[in-house]
Amino acid sequence: MKMGLSRPHKVGNGVSTRWVSLLCIASFFLGVLVVNRFWAAIEPDDMDEEASSLERHPVSLPSVVNCDKKKDTDDAGDIFSQVSQTHDVIRKLDKTISALEVQLAAARASKSESNQGSPMVTKPGSESFKERQKVFFVMGIMTAFSSRKRRDSIRETWMPGGDELKKLEKEKGIIMRFVIGHSASTGGVLDRAIDAEDEKHRDFFRLNHIEGYHELSSKTQIYFTAAVSTWDADFYIKVDDDVHINLGMVGSTLARHRSKPRTYIGCMKSGPVLAHQGVKYHEPEYWKFGEEGNKYFRHATGQVYAISKDLATYISVNKHILHKYANEDVSMGSWFIGLDVQHIDERSLCCGTPPDCEWKAQAGNPCAASFDWSCSGICKSVERMEEVHQRCGEGDGAIWHTSF
């Protein structure tokens, strides 16, 4: 093998590695030179211009967190205040939405009633619709054609009449009416007697309903439907015409639950389901409640109870699909099963007659309502209503001095 000088190695295209290296080094220095000139061109003027632009138009960031440690206590107070205000706003919005829903439901119910016949009897020439009056509560006293003496005993004791009744509505927002439908022969003797009585006392609420003992569930449903479409009340009360009421105590009791949604207030009970025919309060549909000997679900006793506006509206809107059992109080309780309803067991609404309610009145804790369980009302109420009022009443002026 001959020895000699080695030739420069060439790459595939004929360019030596030495030239490739020189070109790479030259490219590097050229790149550095270009970059330096670029930064030198923008730094003095453009950077100042951007800075001044930021000064003229500062970017506003949401002040969610304050990092100043000196203001930690104040910030915590502000946060709690904001949370409290937020809760208040949410609560007001919730009430507003609820009120709008109730108004919408009432409007729908009113439209449906106008198409299918109003649940309230209206006289010829009267307006079919007017703005509802805002009140505290509506008390409907269920009565019958044969109960004239019972009504008079109430008018002479715990129910104001005439100008006093109007004053109660205006100053206290309390509506009180005897609730009655019409006879099977509309316009007959019975209806004319009620017309004459109403002309004298102006304290009836007439329903488009045929009166009958076995139609109490239907009457109650129609009452709430008609009442909620007539008055915009916080509560709607149903009471029998053989029960003694202390209006001031009723108002105070309801006022405690005024801010609660979907309230069902009364003396809650759970009696046996009576399957045998011929007994009082027989339940023909007893088999729906399970085996013989079972009890009903909890519901308010039928002598007196109250429901809030949203529940009355619920009844009004869904009246066509709410099932009616033989017993009115059971029907009412069944309509709220499965709903998010607060059942409030208010025992002052089911005091006994003297001496029970008398002892409580003397102790400074008058009852809201009194009756005898054995009679499902005050026994011989026409004769005894005055006695119960004298011994268990809160005083005739109590309602005017009670603040709601």
Coordinates of C-alpha atoms in Angstrom, one line a residue:
M1 CA 0.0 0.0 0.0
K2 CA 1.3 3.4 -0.9
M3 CA 1.5 6.0 1.7
G4 CA 0.8 9.6 0.9
L5 CA -1.3 12.7 1.9
S6 CA -4.9 12.1 2.5
R7 CA -7.5 14.1 0.6
P8 CA -10.3 16.0 2.3
H9 CA -13.4 13.9 2.8
K10 CA -16.3 14.9 0.6
V11 CA -19.9 14.5 1.3
G12 CA -22.3 12.9 -1.2
N13 CA -22.8 16.2 -3.2
G14 CA -19.2 16.9 -3.5
V15 CA -18.8 19.6 -0.7
S16 CA -16.1 19.0 1.8
T17 CA -16.8 18.8 5.6
R18 CA -14.5 21.8 6.1
W19 CA -16.7 24.1 4.1
V20 CA -19.8 22.8 5.8
S21 CA -18.3 23.7 9.2
L22 CA -17.4 27.2 8.0
L23 CA -20.9 27.8 6.7
C24 CA -22.5 26.7 10.0
I25 CA -20.3 29.0 12.0
A26 CA -21.0 32.0 9.7
S27 CA -24.8 31.3 9.9
F28 CA -24.6 31.3 13.7
F29 CA -22.9 34.7 13.9
L30 CA -25.2 36.1 11.3
G31 CA -28.3 35.0 13.3
V32 CA -26.9 36.6 16.5
L33 CA -26.3 39.9 14.7
V34 CA -29.9 39.9 13.3
V35 CA -31.5 39.2 16.6
N36 CA -29.5 41.9 18.4
R37 CA -30.4 44.5 15.9
F38 CA -34.1 43.4 16.2
W39 CA -34.2 43.9 20.0
A40 CA -32.3 47.1 19.7
A41 CA -35.0 48.4 17.3
I42 CA -38.0 47.7 19.5
E43 CA -36.8 48.1 23.1
P44 CA -36.5 51.9 23.4
D45 CA -39.8 53.1 21.8
D46 CA -42.2 50.2 21.6
M47 CA -41.8 49.1 25.2
D48 CA -42.3 52.6 26.4
E49 CA -45.4 53.0 24.2
E50 CA -46.9 49.7 25.6
A51 CA -46.2 50.8 29.1
S52 CA -47.8 54.2 28.6
S53 CA -50.8 52.4 27.0
L54 CA -51.2 50.2 30.1
E55 CA -51.1 53.3 32.2
R56 CA -53.8 55.0 30.1
H57 CA -55.9 51.8 29.9
P58 CA -55.3 49.8 33.0
V59 CA -56.7 46.2 33.0
S60 CA -59.3 45.7 35.7
L61 CA -59.2 42.4 37.4
P62 CA -62.0 41.0 39.6
S63 CA -61.2 41.7 43.2
V64 CA -61.9 38.3 44.5
V65 CA -59.1 37.9 47.0
N66 CA -57.4 40.7 48.9
C67 CA -53.8 39.8 49.8
D68 CA -53.3 42.6 52.3
K69 CA -52.8 40.9 55.6
K70 CA -53.7 44.0 57.5
K71 CA -57.2 43.8 56.2
D72 CA -57.9 40.1 56.9
T73 CA -60.4 40.8 59.6
D74 CA -62.3 43.4 57.6
D75 CA -62.3 41.1 54.6
A76 CA -63.7 38.3 56.6
G77 CA -66.5 40.6 57.9
D78 CA -67.1 41.8 54.3
I79 CA -67.3 38.2 53.1
F80 CA -69.8 37.3 55.8
S81 CA -71.8 40.4 55.0
Q82 CA -71.8 39.5 51.3
V83 CA -72.9 36.0 52.1
S84 CA -75.7 37.2 54.3
Q85 CA -76.8 39.7 51.6
T86 CA -76.6 36.9 49.0
H87 CA -78.9 34.7 51.1
D88 CA -81.3 37.6 51.5
V89 CA -81.4 38.2 47.8
I90 CA -81.8 34.5 47.1
R91 CA -84.7 34.3 49.6
K92 CA -86.4 37.4 48.0
L93 CA -85.9 35.9 44.6
D94 CA -87.3 32.6 45.8
K95 CA -90.4 34.4 47.2
T96 CA -90.8 36.4 44.0
I97 CA -90.6 33.3 41.8
S98 CA -93.0 31.5 44.1
A99 CA -95.4 34.5 43.9
L100 CA -95.1 34.5 40.2
E101 CA -95.8 30.8 40.0
V102 CA -98.8 31.2 42.2
Q103 CA -100.1 34.0 40.1
L104 CA -99.6 32.0 36.9
A105 CA -101.3 29.0 38.4
A106 CA -104.2 31.2 39.7
A107 CA -104.5 32.7 36.2
R108 CA -104.6 29.3 34.6
A109 CA -107.2 28.1 37.1
S110 CA -109.2 31.2 36.5
K111 CA -109.1 30.7 32.8
S112 CA -110.1 27.0 33.2
E113 CA -113.0 28.0 35.5
S114 CA -114.3 30.5 33.1
N115 CA -114.3 27.8 30.4
Q116 CA -115.8 25.1 32.6
G117 CA -117.9 27.1 35.1
S118 CA -116.7 29.1 38.1
P119 CA -116.6 27.3 41.5
M120 CA -118.0 30.5 43.0
V121 CA -121.5 31.6 42.4
T122 CA -121.6 35.0 40.7
K123 CA -124.6 37.3 40.4
P124 CA -125.8 38.4 36.9
G125 CA -124.0 41.5 35.7
S126 CA -121.0 41.1 38.1
E127 CA -117.5 41.2 36.7
S128 CA -116.0 37.8 35.8
F129 CA -112.5 38.9 36.9
K130 CA -110.9 41.5 39.1
E131 CA -107.6 41.9 40.8
R132 CA -107.3 39.8 43.9
Q133 CA -107.1 41.6 47.3
K134 CA -104.0 40.9 49.3
V135 CA -104.8 39.7 52.8
F136 CA -103.4 37.8 55.8
F137 CA -105.7 34.9 55.9
V138 CA -109.1 33.8 54.7
M139 CA -111.3 31.8 57.1
G140 CA -114.1 29.7 55.5
I141 CA -116.7 28.5 58.0
M142 CA -118.3 25.4 56.5
T143 CA -122.1 25.5 57.0
A144 CA -125.3 24.0 55.7
F145 CA -128.8 25.1 54.9
S146 CA -130.1 23.7 58.2
S147 CA -127.4 25.5 60.3
R148 CA -129.0 29.0 60.7
K149 CA -128.9 28.8 64.5
R150 CA -125.3 27.7 64.5
R151 CA -124.3 30.6 62.3
D152 CA -126.2 33.0 64.6
S153 CA -124.4 31.6 67.7
I154 CA -121.1 32.3 66.0
R155 CA -122.2 35.8 65.0
E156 CA -123.1 36.5 68.6
T157 CA -119.8 35.4 70.0
W158 CA -116.5 35.2 68.2
M159 CA -117.2 36.4 64.7
P160 CA -117.5 40.2 64.2
G161 CA -120.3 41.4 62.0
G162 CA -121.3 44.5 60.0
D163 CA -118.9 47.4 60.1
E164 CA -116.6 45.4 62.4
L165 CA -116.2 42.7 59.8
K166 CA -115.3 45.3 57.2
K167 CA -112.8 46.9 59.6
L168 CA -111.2 43.5 60.3
E169 CA -110.6 43.0 56.6
K170 CA -109.2 46.5 56.0
E171 CA -107.0 46.9 59.1
K172 CA -106.0 43.3 59.8
G173 CA -106.3 41.6 56.4
I174 CA -108.6 38.9 57.8
I175 CA -111.5 37.6 55.6
M176 CA -114.2 35.6 57.3
R177 CA -117.1 34.0 55.5
F178 CA -119.7 31.3 55.9
V179 CA -119.2 28.9 53.0
I180 CA -122.1 27.3 51.3
G181 CA -123.2 26.0 47.9
H182 CA -126.6 25.7 46.5
S183 CA -129.5 23.2 46.6
A184 CA -130.2 20.5 44.0
S185 CA -132.9 22.8 42.7
T186 CA -131.0 26.0 42.2
G187 CA -133.1 29.0 43.1
G188 CA -135.4 27.1 45.4
V189 CA -136.6 27.9 48.9
L190 CA -133.3 27.0 50.6
D191 CA -131.3 29.2 48.2
R192 CA -133.7 32.1 48.6
A193 CA -133.4 31.8 52.4
I194 CA -129.6 32.0 52.2
D195 CA -129.9 35.0 49.8
A196 CA -132.0 36.8 52.4
E197 CA -129.6 36.0 55.2
D198 CA -126.7 37.2 53.1
E199 CA -128.5 40.4 52.3
K200 CA -128.7 41.1 56.0
H201 CA -125.3 40.0 57.2
R202 CA -123.0 40.1 54.1
D203 CA -120.9 37.3 55.4
F204 CA -121.4 34.4 52.9
F205 CA -119.1 32.9 50.3
R206 CA -121.3 31.1 47.8
L207 CA -119.9 28.1 45.9
N208 CA -121.0 26.4 42.7
H209 CA -121.5 23.2 44.6
I210 CA -124.5 21.1 45.4
E211 CA -124.8 20.8 49.2
G212 CA -124.8 17.3 50.8
Y213 CA -123.1 15.5 53.7
H214 CA -121.3 13.0 51.5
E215 CA -119.9 15.8 49.3
L216 CA -117.7 17.5 52.0
S217 CA -114.5 16.5 50.2
S218 CA -115.7 18.1 47.0
K219 CA -117.0 21.2 48.9
T220 CA -113.6 21.6 50.6
Q221 CA -111.8 21.3 47.4
I222 CA -114.1 23.8 45.6
Y223 CA -113.8 26.2 48.6
F224 CA -110.0 26.4 48.4
T225 CA -110.1 26.7 44.6
A226 CA -112.6 29.6 44.8
A227 CA -110.9 31.3 47.7
V228 CA -107.4 31.4 46.1
S229 CA -108.9 32.8 43.0
T230 CA -110.7 35.5 44.9
W231 CA -108.2 36.6 47.6
D232 CA -104.4 36.7 47.6
A233 CA -103.8 35.4 51.1
D234 CA -100.9 34.0 53.1
F235 CA -103.2 31.3 54.6
Y236 CA -106.5 29.8 53.9
I237 CA -108.4 28.2 56.8
K238 CA -111.3 25.7 56.9
V239 CA -113.3 25.6 60.1
D240 CA -116.6 23.9 61.0
D241 CA -119.6 25.9 62.2
D242 CA -119.6 24.2 65.6
V243 CA -116.1 25.2 66.7
H244 CA -115.1 28.1 68.9
I245 CA -112.3 30.3 67.6
N246 CA -110.1 32.9 69.2
L247 CA -109.1 35.1 66.2
G248 CA -106.2 36.8 67.9
M249 CA -104.6 33.4 68.8
V250 CA -105.2 32.1 65.3
G251 CA -103.5 35.1 63.8
S252 CA -100.5 34.8 66.2
T253 CA -100.2 31.1 65.4
L254 CA -100.2 31.6 61.7
A255 CA -97.8 34.6 61.9
R256 CA -95.1 32.3 63.4
H257 CA -95.2 30.2 60.2
R258 CA -95.6 33.0 57.7
S259 CA -92.1 32.7 56.1
K260 CA -92.3 28.9 55.7
P261 CA -93.3 27.5 52.3
R262 CA -95.9 24.8 51.8
T263 CA -97.3 24.6 55.4
Y264 CA -100.2 22.4 56.5
I265 CA -101.2 23.5 60.0
G266 CA -103.6 21.6 62.3
C267 CA -103.9 19.0 65.0
M268 CA -102.3 16.0 63.2
K269 CA -103.8 12.6 63.8
S270 CA -103.7 9.1 62.4
G271 CA -106.9 7.2 63.1
P272 CA -107.9 3.7 62.1
V273 CA -109.3 3.0 58.6
L274 CA -112.9 1.9 59.2
A275 CA -113.7 -0.9 56.8
H276 CA -117.1 -2.1 58.2
Q277 CA -120.2 -0.6 56.6
G278 CA -122.7 1.2 58.7
V279 CA -120.2 2.8 61.1
K280 CA -119.5 6.5 61.2
Y281 CA -116.6 7.6 59.0
H282 CA -116.7 4.3 57.1
E283 CA -114.1 4.3 54.3
P284 CA -115.3 2.4 51.2
E285 CA -111.8 2.4 49.8
Y286 CA -110.3 0.9 52.9
W287 CA -108.3 -1.6 50.8
K288 CA -106.1 1.1 49.5
F289 CA -104.6 1.6 52.9
G290 CA -103.3 -1.9 53.4
E291 CA -104.5 -4.7 55.6
E292 CA -107.5 -4.4 57.8
G293 CA -106.7 -2.6 61.0
N294 CA -104.2 -0.2 59.4
K295 CA -104.2 3.5 60.2
Y296 CA -104.4 6.5 57.9
F297 CA -101.4 8.6 57.2
R298 CA -100.9 11.7 59.3
H299 CA -103.4 14.4 58.5
A300 CA -105.0 17.4 60.2
T301 CA -108.3 16.8 62.0
G302 CA -111.2 18.3 60.0
Q303 CA -112.6 20.6 62.6
V304 CA -110.1 23.4 61.8
Y305 CA -106.8 23.6 59.8
A306 CA -104.9 26.0 57.7
I307 CA -102.8 25.7 54.5
S308 CA -100.5 28.2 52.9
K309 CA -101.1 29.9 49.6
D310 CA -98.9 27.6 47.5
L311 CA -100.8 24.6 48.8
A312 CA -104.2 26.2 48.1
T313 CA -103.0 27.0 44.6
Y314 CA -101.8 23.5 44.1
I315 CA -105.3 22.2 45.0
S316 CA -106.8 24.8 42.6
V317 CA -104.6 23.8 39.7
N318 CA -104.8 20.0 40.2
K319 CA -108.4 19.8 41.3
H320 CA -109.5 17.6 38.4
I321 CA -107.0 14.8 39.3
L322 CA -107.0 15.0 43.1
H323 CA -108.9 11.9 44.5
K324 CA -111.6 12.5 47.0
Y325 CA -112.1 10.0 49.8
A326 CA -115.2 9.6 51.9
N327 CA -113.8 11.7 54.7
E328 CA -112.9 15.3 54.0
D329 CA -109.9 15.5 56.3
V330 CA -108.4 12.3 54.9
S331 CA -108.8 13.7 51.4
M332 CA -107.0 16.8 52.3
G333 CA -104.1 14.9 53.8
S334 CA -103.9 12.6 50.8
W335 CA -103.5 15.5 48.4
F336 CA -100.2 16.4 50.1
I337 CA -98.7 13.0 50.3
G338 CA -95.5 12.9 48.2
L339 CA -95.2 16.7 48.2
D340 CA -92.5 18.6 50.1
V341 CA -95.0 19.9 52.7
Q342 CA -94.4 20.9 56.3
H343 CA -97.0 19.2 58.6
I344 CA -97.2 21.4 61.7
D345 CA -98.9 19.8 64.6
E346 CA -100.5 22.8 66.4
R347 CA -102.2 21.5 69.5
S348 CA -103.7 24.9 70.4
L349 CA -106.1 24.3 67.5
C350 CA -107.8 21.4 69.2
C351 CA -108.4 22.3 72.9
G352 CA -111.3 20.9 74.6
T353 CA -114.3 22.9 75.9
P354 CA -114.4 24.0 79.6
P355 CA -112.7 23.2 81.8
D356 CA -109.8 22.4 79.5
C357 CA -109.7 25.7 77.5
E358 CA -110.7 27.7 80.6
W359 CA -107.6 26.5 82.6
K360 CA -105.4 27.5 79.7
A361 CA -107.0 30.9 79.3
Q362 CA -106.6 31.6 83.1
A363 CA -102.9 30.6 82.7
G364 CA -102.5 33.3 80.1
N365 CA -102.3 30.9 77.2
P366 CA -105.8 31.0 75.4
C367 CA -106.5 28.3 72.9
A368 CA -106.8 29.1 69.2
A369 CA -109.8 26.7 68.8
S370 CA -112.0 24.6 71.1
F371 CA -114.4 21.7 70.5
D372 CA -115.3 18.3 71.9
W373 CA -113.7 15.3 70.3
S374 CA -116.7 13.1 71.3
C375 CA -119.0 15.3 69.1
S376 CA -116.4 16.3 66.4
G377 CA -117.3 19.8 67.4
I378 CA -118.9 21.6 70.4
C379 CA -121.6 19.3 71.7
K380 CA -124.9 21.2 71.5
S381 CA -123.0 24.1 70.1
V382 CA -126.1 26.4 69.6
E383 CA -126.8 26.3 73.4
R384 CA -123.2 26.1 74.6
M385 CA -121.3 28.5 72.2
E386 CA -121.9 31.5 74.5
E387 CA -120.7 29.6 77.5
V388 CA -117.5 28.5 75.8
H389 CA -116.9 32.0 74.6
Q390 CA -117.4 33.5 78.0
R391 CA -115.1 31.0 79.8
C392 CA -112.5 30.4 77.1
G393 CA -112.5 33.5 74.9
E394 CA -109.5 35.7 74.6
G395 CA -111.6 38.9 75.0
D396 CA -113.6 40.7 72.4
G397 CA -110.9 43.3 71.8
A398 CA -108.0 40.9 71.6
I399 CA -108.0 40.8 67.8
W400 CA -107.5 44.6 67.6
H401 CA -104.5 44.6 70.0
T402 CA -102.8 41.6 68.4
S403 CA -99.9 42.4 66.0
F404 CA -99.3 40.1 63.1

